PDB file of C-alpha atoms in Angstrom:
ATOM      1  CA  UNK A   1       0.000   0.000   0.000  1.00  0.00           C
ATOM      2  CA  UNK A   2       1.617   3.521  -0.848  1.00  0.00           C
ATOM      3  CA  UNK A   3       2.154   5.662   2.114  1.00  0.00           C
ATOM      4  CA  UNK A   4      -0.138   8.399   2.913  1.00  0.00           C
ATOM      5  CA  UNK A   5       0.985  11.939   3.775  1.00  0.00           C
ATOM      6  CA  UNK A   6       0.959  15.500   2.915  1.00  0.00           C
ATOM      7  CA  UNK A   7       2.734  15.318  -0.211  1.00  0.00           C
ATOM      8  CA  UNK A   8       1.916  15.914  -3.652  1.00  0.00           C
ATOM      9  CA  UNK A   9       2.255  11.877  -4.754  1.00  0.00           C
ATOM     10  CA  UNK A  10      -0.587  11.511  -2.217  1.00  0.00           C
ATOM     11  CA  UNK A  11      -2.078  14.651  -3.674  1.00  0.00           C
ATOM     12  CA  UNK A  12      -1.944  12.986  -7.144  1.00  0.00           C
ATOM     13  CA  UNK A  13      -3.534   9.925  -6.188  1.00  0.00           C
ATOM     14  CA  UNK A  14      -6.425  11.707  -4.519  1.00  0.00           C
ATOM     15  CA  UNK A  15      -7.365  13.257  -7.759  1.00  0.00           C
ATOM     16  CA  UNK A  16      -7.103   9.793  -9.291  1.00  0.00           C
ATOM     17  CA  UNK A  17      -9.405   9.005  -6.278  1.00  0.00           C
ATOM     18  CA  UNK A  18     -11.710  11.737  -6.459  1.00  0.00           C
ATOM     19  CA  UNK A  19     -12.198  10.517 -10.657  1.00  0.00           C
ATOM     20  CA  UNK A  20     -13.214   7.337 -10.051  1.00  0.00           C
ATOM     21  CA  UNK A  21     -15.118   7.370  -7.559  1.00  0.00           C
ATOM     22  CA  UNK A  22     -17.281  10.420  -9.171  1.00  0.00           C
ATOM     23  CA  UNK A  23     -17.375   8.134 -11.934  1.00  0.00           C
ATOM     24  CA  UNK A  24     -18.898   5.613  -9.270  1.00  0.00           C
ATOM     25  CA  UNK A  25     -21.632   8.049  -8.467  1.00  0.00           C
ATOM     26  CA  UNK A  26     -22.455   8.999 -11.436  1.00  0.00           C
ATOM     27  CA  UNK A  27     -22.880   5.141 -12.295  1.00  0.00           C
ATOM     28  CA  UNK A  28     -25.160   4.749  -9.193  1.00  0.00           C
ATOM     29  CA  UNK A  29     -27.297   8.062 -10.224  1.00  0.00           C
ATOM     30  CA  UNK A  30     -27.997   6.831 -13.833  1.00  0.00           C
ATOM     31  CA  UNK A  31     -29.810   4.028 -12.309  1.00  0.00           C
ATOM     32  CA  UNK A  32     -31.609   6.217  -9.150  1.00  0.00           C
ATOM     33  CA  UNK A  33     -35.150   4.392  -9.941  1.00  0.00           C
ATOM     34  CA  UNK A  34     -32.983   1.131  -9.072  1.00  0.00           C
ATOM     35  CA  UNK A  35     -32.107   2.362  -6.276  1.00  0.00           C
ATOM     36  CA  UNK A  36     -33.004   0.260  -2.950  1.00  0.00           C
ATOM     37  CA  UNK A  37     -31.929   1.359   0.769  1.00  0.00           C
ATOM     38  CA  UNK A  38     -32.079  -1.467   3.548  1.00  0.00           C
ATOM     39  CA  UNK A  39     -35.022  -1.442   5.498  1.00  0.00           C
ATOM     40  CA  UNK A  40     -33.741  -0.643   8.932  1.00  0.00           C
ATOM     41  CA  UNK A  41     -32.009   2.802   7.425  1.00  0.00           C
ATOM     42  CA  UNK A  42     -35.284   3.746   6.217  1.00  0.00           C
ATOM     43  CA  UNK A  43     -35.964   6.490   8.141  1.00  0.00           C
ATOM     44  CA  UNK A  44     -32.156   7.889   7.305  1.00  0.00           C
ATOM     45  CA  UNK A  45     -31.896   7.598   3.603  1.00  0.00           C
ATOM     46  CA  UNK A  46     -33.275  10.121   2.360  1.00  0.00           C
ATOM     47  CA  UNK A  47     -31.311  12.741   4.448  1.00  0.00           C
ATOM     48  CA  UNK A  48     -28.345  10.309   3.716  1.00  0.00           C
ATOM     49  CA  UNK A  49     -29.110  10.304   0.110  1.00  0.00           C
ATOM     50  CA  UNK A  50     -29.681  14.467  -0.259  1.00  0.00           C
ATOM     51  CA  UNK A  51     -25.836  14.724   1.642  1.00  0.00           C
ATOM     52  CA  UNK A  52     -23.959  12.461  -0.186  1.00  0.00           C
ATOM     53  CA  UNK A  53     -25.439  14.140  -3.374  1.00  0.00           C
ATOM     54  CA  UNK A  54     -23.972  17.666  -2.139  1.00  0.00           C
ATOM     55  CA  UNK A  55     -20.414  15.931  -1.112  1.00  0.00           C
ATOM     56  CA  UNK A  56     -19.911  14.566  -4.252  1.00  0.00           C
ATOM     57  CA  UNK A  57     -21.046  17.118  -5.994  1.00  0.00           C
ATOM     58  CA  UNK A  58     -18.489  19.707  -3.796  1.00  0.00           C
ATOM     59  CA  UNK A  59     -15.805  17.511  -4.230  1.00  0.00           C
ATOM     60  CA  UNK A  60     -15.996  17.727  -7.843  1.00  0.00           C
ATOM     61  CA  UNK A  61     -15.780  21.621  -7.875  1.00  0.00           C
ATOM     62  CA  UNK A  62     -13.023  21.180  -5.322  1.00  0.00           C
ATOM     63  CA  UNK A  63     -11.094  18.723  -8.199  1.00  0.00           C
ATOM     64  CA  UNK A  64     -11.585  21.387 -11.247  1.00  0.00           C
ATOM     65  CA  UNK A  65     -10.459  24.480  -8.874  1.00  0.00           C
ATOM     66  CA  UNK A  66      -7.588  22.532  -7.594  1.00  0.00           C
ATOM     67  CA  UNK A  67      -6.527  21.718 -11.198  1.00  0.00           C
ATOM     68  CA  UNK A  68      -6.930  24.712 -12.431  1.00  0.00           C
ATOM     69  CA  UNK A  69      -4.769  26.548  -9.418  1.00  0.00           C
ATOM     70  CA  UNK A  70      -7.786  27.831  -7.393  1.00  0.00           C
ATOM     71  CA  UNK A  71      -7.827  25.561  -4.611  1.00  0.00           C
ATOM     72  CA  UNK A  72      -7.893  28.517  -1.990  1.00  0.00           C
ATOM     73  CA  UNK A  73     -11.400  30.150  -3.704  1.00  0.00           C
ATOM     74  CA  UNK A  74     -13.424  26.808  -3.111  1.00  0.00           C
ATOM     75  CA  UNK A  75     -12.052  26.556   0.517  1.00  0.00           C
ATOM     76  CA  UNK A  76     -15.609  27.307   1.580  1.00  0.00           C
ATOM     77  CA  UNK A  77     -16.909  24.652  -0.575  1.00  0.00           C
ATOM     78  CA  UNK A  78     -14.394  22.143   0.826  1.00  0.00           C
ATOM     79  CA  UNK A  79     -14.973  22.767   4.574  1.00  0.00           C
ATOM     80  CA  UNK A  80     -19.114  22.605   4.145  1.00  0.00           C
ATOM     81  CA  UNK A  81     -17.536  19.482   2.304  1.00  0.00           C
ATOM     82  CA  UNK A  82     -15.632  17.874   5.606  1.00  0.00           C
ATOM     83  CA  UNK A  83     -18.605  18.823   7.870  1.00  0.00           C
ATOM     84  CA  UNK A  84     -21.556  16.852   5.871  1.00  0.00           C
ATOM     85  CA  UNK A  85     -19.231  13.826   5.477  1.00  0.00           C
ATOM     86  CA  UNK A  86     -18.427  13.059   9.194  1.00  0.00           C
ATOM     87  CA  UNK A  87     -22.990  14.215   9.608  1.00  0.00           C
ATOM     88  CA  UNK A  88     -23.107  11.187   7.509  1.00  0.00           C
ATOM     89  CA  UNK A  89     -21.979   8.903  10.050  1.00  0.00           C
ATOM     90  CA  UNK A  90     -23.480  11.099  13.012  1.00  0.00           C
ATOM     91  CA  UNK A  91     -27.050  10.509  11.074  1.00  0.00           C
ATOM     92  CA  UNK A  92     -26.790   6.846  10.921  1.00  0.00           C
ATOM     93  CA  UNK A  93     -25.780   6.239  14.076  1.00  0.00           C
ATOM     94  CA  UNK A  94     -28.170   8.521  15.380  1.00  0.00           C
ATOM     95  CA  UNK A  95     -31.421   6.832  13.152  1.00  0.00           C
ATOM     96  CA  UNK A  96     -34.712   8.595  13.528  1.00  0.00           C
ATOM     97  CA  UNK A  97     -34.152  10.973  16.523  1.00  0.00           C
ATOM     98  CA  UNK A  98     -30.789  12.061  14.032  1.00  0.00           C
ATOM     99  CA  UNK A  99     -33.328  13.154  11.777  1.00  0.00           C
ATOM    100  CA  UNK A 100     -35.633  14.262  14.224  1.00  0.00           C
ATOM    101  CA  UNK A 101     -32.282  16.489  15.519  1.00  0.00           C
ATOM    102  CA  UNK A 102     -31.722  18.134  11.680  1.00  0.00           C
ATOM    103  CA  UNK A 103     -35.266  19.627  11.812  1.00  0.00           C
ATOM    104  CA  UNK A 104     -34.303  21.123  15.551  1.00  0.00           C
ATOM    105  CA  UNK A 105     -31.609  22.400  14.551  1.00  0.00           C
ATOM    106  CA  UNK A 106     -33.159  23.785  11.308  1.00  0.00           C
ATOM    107  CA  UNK A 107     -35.796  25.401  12.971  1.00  0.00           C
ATOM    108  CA  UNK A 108     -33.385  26.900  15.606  1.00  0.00           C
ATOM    109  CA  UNK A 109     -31.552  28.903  12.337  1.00  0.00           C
ATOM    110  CA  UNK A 110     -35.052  29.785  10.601  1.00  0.00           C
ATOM    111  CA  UNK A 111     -35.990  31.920  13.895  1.00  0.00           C
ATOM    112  CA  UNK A 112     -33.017  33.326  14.151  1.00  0.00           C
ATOM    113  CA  UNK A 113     -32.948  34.312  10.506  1.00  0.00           C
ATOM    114  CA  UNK A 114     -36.001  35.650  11.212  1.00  0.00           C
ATOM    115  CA  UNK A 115     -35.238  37.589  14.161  1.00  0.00           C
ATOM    116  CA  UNK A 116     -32.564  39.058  11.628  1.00  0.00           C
ATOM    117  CA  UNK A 117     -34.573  39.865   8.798  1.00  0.00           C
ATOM    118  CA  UNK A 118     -37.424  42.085  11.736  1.00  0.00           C
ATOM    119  CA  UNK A 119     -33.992  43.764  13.316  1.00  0.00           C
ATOM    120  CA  UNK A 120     -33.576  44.729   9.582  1.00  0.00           C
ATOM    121  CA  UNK A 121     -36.887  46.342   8.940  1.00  0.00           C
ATOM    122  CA  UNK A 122     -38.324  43.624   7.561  1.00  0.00           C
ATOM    123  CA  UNK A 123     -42.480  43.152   7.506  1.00  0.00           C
ATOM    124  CA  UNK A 124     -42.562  39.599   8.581  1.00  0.00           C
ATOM    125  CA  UNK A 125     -45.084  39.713  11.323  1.00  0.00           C
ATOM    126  CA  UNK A 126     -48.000  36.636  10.888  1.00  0.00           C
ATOM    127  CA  UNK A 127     -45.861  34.940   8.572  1.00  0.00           C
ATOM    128  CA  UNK A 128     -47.095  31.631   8.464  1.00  0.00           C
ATOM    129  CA  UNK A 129     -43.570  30.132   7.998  1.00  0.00           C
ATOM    130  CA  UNK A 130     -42.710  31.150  11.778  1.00  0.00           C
ATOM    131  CA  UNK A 131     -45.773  30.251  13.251  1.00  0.00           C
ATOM    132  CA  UNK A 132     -45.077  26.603  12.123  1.00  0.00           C
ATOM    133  CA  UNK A 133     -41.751  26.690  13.319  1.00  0.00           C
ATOM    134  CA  UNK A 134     -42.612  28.037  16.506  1.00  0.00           C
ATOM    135  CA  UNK A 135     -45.394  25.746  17.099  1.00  0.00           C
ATOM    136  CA  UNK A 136     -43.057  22.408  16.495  1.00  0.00           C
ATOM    137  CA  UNK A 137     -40.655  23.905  18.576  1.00  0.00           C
ATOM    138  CA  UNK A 138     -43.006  24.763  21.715  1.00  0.00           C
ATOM    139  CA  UNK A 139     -43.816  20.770  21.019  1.00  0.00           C
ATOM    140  CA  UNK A 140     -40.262  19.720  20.993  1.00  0.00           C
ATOM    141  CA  UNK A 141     -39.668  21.454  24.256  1.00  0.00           C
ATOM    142  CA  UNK A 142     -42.377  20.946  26.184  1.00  0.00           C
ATOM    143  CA  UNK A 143     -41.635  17.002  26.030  1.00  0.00           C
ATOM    144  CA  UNK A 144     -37.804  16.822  24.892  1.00  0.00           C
ATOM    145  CA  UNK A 145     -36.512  13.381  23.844  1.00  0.00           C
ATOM    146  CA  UNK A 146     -32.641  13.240  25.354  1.00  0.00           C
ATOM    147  CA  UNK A 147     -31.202  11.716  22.302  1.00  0.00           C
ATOM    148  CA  UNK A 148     -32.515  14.158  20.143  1.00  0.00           C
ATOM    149  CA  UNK A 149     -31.210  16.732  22.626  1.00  0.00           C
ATOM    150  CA  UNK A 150     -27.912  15.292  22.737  1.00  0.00           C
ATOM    151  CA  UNK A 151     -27.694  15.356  18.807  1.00  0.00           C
ATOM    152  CA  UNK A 152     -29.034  18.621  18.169  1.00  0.00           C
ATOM    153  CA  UNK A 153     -25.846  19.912  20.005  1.00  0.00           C
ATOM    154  CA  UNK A 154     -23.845  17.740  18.000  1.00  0.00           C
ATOM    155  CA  UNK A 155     -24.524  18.772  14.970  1.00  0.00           C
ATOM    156  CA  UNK A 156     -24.736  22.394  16.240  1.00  0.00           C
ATOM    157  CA  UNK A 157     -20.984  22.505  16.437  1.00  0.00           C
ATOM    158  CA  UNK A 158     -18.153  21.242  14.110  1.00  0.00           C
ATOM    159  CA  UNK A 159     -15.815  20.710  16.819  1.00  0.00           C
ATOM    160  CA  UNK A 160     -18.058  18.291  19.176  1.00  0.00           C
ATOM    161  CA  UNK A 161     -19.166  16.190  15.774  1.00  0.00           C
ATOM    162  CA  UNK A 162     -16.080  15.549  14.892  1.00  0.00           C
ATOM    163  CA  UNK A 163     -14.688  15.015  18.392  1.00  0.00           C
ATOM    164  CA  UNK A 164     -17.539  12.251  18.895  1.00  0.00           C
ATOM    165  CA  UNK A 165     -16.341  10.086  15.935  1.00  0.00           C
ATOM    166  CA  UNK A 166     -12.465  10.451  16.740  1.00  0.00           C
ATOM    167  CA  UNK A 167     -11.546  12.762  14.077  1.00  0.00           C
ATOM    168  CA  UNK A 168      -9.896  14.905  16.162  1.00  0.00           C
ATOM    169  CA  UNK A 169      -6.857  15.605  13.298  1.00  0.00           C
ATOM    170  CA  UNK A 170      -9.440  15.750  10.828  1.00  0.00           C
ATOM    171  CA  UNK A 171     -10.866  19.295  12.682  1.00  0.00           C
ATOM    172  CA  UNK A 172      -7.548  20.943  12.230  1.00  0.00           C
ATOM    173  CA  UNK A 173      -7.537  21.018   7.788  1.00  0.00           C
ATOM    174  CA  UNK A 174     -11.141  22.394   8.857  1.00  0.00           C
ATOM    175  CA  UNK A 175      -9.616  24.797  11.106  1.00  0.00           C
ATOM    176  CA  UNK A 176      -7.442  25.786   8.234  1.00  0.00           C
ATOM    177  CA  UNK A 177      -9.950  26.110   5.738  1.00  0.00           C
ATOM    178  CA  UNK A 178     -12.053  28.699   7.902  1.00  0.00           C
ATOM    179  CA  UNK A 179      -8.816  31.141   7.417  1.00  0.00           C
ATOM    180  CA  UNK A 180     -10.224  31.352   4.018  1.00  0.00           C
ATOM    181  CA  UNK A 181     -13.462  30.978   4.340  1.00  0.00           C
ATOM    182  CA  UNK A 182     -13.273  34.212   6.649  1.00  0.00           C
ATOM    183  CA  UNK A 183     -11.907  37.840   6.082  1.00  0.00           C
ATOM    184  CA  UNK A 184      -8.724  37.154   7.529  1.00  0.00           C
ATOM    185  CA  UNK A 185      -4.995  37.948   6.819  1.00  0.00           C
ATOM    186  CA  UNK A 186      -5.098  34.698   4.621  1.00  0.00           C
ATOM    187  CA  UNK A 187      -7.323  36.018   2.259  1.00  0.00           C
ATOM    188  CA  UNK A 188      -6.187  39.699   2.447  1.00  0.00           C
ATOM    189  CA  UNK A 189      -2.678  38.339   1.328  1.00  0.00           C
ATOM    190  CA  UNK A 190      -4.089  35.816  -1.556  1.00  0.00           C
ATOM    191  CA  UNK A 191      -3.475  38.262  -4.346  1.00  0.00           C
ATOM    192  CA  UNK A 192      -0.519  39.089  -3.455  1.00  0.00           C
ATOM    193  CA  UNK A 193       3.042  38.629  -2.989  1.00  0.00           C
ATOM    194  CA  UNK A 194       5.945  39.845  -0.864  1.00  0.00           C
ATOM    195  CA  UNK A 195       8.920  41.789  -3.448  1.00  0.00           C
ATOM    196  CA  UNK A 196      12.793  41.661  -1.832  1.00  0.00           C
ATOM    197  CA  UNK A 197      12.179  45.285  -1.140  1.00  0.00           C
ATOM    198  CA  UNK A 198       9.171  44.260   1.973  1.00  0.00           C
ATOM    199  CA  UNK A 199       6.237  45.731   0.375  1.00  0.00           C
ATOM    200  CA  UNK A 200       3.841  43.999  -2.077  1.00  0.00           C
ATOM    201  CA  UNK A 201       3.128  43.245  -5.737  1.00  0.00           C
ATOM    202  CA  UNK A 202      -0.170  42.774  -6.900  1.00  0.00           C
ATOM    203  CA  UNK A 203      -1.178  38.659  -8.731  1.00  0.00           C
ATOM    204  CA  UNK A 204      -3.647  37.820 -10.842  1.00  0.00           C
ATOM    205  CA  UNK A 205      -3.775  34.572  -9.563  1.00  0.00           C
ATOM    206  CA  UNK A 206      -3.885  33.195  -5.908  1.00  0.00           C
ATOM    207  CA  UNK A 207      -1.104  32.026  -4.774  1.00  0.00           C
ATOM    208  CA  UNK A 208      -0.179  28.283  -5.626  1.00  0.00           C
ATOM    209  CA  UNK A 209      -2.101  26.309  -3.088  1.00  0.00           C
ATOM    210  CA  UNK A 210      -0.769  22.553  -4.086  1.00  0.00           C
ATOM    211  CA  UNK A 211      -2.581  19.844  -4.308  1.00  0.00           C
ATOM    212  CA  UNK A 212      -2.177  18.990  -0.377  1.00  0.00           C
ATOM    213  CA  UNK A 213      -5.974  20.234  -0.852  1.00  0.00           C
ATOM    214  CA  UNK A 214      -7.850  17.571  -2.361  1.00  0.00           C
ATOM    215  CA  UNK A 215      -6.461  14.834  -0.104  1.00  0.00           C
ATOM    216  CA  UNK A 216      -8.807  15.695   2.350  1.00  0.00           C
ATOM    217  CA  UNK A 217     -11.585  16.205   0.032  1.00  0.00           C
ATOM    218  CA  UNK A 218     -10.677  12.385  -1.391  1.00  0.00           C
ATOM    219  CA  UNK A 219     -10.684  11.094   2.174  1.00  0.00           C
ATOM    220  CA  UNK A 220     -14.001  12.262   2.248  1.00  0.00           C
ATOM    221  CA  UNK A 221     -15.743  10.660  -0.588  1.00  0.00           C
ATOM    222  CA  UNK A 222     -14.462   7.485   0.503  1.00  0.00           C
ATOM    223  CA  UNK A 223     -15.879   8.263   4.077  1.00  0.00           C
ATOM    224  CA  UNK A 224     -19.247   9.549   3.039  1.00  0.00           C
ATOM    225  CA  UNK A 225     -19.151   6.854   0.439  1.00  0.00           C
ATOM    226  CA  UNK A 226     -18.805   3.829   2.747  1.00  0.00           C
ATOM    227  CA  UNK A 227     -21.757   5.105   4.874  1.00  0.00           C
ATOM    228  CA  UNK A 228     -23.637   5.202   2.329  1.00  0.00           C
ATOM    229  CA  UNK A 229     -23.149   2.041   0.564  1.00  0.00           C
ATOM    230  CA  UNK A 230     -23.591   0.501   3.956  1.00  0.00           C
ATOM    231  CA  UNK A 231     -27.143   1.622   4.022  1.00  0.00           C
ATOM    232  CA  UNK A 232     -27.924   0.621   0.445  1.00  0.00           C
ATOM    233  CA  UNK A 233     -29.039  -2.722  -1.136  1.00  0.00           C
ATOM    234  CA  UNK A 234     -26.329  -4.570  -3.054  1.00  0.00           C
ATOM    235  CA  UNK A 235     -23.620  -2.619  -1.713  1.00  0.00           C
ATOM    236  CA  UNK A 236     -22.780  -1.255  -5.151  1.00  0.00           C
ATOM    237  CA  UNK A 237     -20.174   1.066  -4.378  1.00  0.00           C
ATOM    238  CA  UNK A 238     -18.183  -1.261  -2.217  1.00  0.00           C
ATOM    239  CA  UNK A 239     -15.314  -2.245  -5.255  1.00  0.00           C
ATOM    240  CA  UNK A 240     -15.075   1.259  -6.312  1.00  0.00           C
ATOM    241  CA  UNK A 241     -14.192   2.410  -2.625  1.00  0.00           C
ATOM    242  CA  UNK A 242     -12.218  -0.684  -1.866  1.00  0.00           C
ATOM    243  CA  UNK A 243     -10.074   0.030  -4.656  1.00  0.00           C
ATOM    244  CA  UNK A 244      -9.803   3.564  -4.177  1.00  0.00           C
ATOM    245  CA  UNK A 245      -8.992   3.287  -0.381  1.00  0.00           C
ATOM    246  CA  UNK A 246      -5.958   1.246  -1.427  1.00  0.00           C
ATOM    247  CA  UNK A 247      -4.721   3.348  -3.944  1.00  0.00           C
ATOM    248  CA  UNK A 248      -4.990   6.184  -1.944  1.00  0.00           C
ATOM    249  CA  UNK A 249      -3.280   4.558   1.269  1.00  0.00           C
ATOM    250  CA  UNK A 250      -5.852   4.705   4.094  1.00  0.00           C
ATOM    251  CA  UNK A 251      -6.580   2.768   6.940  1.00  0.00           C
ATOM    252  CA  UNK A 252     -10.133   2.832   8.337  1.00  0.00           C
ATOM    253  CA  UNK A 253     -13.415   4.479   7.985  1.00  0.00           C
ATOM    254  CA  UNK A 254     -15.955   6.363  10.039  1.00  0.00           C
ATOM    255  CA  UNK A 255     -17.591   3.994  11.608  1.00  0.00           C
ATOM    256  CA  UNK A 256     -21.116   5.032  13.143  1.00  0.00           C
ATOM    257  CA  UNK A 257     -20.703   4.705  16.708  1.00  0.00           C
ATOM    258  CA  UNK A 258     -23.608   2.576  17.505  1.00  0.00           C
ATOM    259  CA  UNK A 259     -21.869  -0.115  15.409  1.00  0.00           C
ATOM    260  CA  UNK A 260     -18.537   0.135  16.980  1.00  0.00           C
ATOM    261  CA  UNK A 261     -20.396  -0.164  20.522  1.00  0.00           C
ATOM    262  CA  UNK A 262     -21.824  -3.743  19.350  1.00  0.00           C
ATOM    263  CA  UNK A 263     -18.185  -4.627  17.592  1.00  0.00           C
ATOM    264  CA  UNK A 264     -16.842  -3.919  20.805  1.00  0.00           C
ATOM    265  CA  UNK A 265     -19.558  -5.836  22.902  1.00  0.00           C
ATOM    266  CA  UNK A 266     -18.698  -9.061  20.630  1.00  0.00           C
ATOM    267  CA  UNK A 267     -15.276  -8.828  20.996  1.00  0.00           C
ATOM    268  CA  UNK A 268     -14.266  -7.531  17.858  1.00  0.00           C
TER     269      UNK A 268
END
């Protein structure tokens, strides 16, 4: 197996990765009337379905701007990218009340946006939209289900969803990312470049970001891929991640929790 690291062979291998197994989804989309999801992950799929949809579709704008040089101008892209792959696993471990937890924490940023759009003048009294939302939220809270609780804070922050499936090295290219996803110093300096003299000269381009980029991104598709070939009938995008996982030089997946609990109970 080759070795994985932050170089640019791995970097070229993860656009090799990132190919084929677009190719893979696209394979599995031609045929979506086919498509069959195992009846205990009912509840899950289509949420499942809908994210894995968006992460392969980001990584594949991730790919073009990386080949093209751009790598840094999609770094918003990537890190929604990183977030909805590791949700993957968080929604089918967490089953119905994971579900259940999306529509809290939905409803929690609909208010607020609302609260936004009345601090900005806006004439959105008796809209029917927030009555709704404010009528399934007085529900959820007057009898609150713990697990749904428990993963409506999850998936409220990054940090503690990524913590809760080990990925602890995983937050810190996320970390990264939000330097340009952010008015920072990164992005006031991506234009530019520093001349022997101290000051600056103006690029057209931003600077050369490598392809250190897309590893990430490729880890990711195999990630959000294995979840959700796990949930589907047939399993048809086990070869295409098997291979790729080998090419690329990984070890391991995320593995939804509630599995590894019964792994470890059986002495796995």
């Amino acid at each position: 197996m080759p070795d994985f690291a932050h170089d640019e062979a791995t970097a070229r291998r993860a656009l090799d990765v990132i190919d084929q197994l677009l190719a893979a989804r696209d394979r599995v989309v031609s045929g979506v009337d086919g498509i069959a999801f195992l009846r205990e992950y009912e509840a899950v799929a289509p949420v499942a379905w809908s994210w894995w949809m968006l992460i392969t579709d980001s990584a594949r704008v991730v790919a073009e701007a990386a080949k093209n040089g751009d790598g840094f101008v999609v770094a918003p892209v990537m890190r929604n990218l990183m977030t909805h792959a590791v949700a993957m696993a968080w929604l089918v471990d967490g089953g119905d009340a994971a579900v259940q937890a999306v529509d809290a924490y939905s409803d929690d940023q609909l208010l607020r946006l609302i609260a936004n759009a009345k601090r900005a003048g806006w004439d959105v009294e008796g809209d029917e939209v927030e009555a709704r939302v404010r009528a399934a939220v007085a529900e959820r809270t007057a009898t609150p289900d713990p697990d749904v609780v428990r993963l409506t804070n999850e998936i409220s922050n990054t940090a503690d969803l990524m913590s809760a499936f080990g990925l602890q090295e995983g937050y810190l290219p996320y970390r990264h990312l939000s330097s340009y996803s952010h008015t920072t110093r990164e992005t006031a300096q991506l234009y530019l470049h520093r001349t022997e003299s101290g000051g600056w000269a103006l690029r057209g381009k931003p600077r050369e970001s490598g392809l250190n980029d897309v590893i990430w991104t490729a880890v990711c598709l195999i990630q959000a891929g294995r979840i959700l070939d796990s949930i589907l009938t047939g399993q048809p995008l086990a070869e295409s991640l098997d291979r790729t996982t080998a090419h690329l030089g990984v070890l391991g997946d995320i593995v939804p929790r509630r599995r590894a609990r019964r792994g470890a109970g059986n002495g796995a």
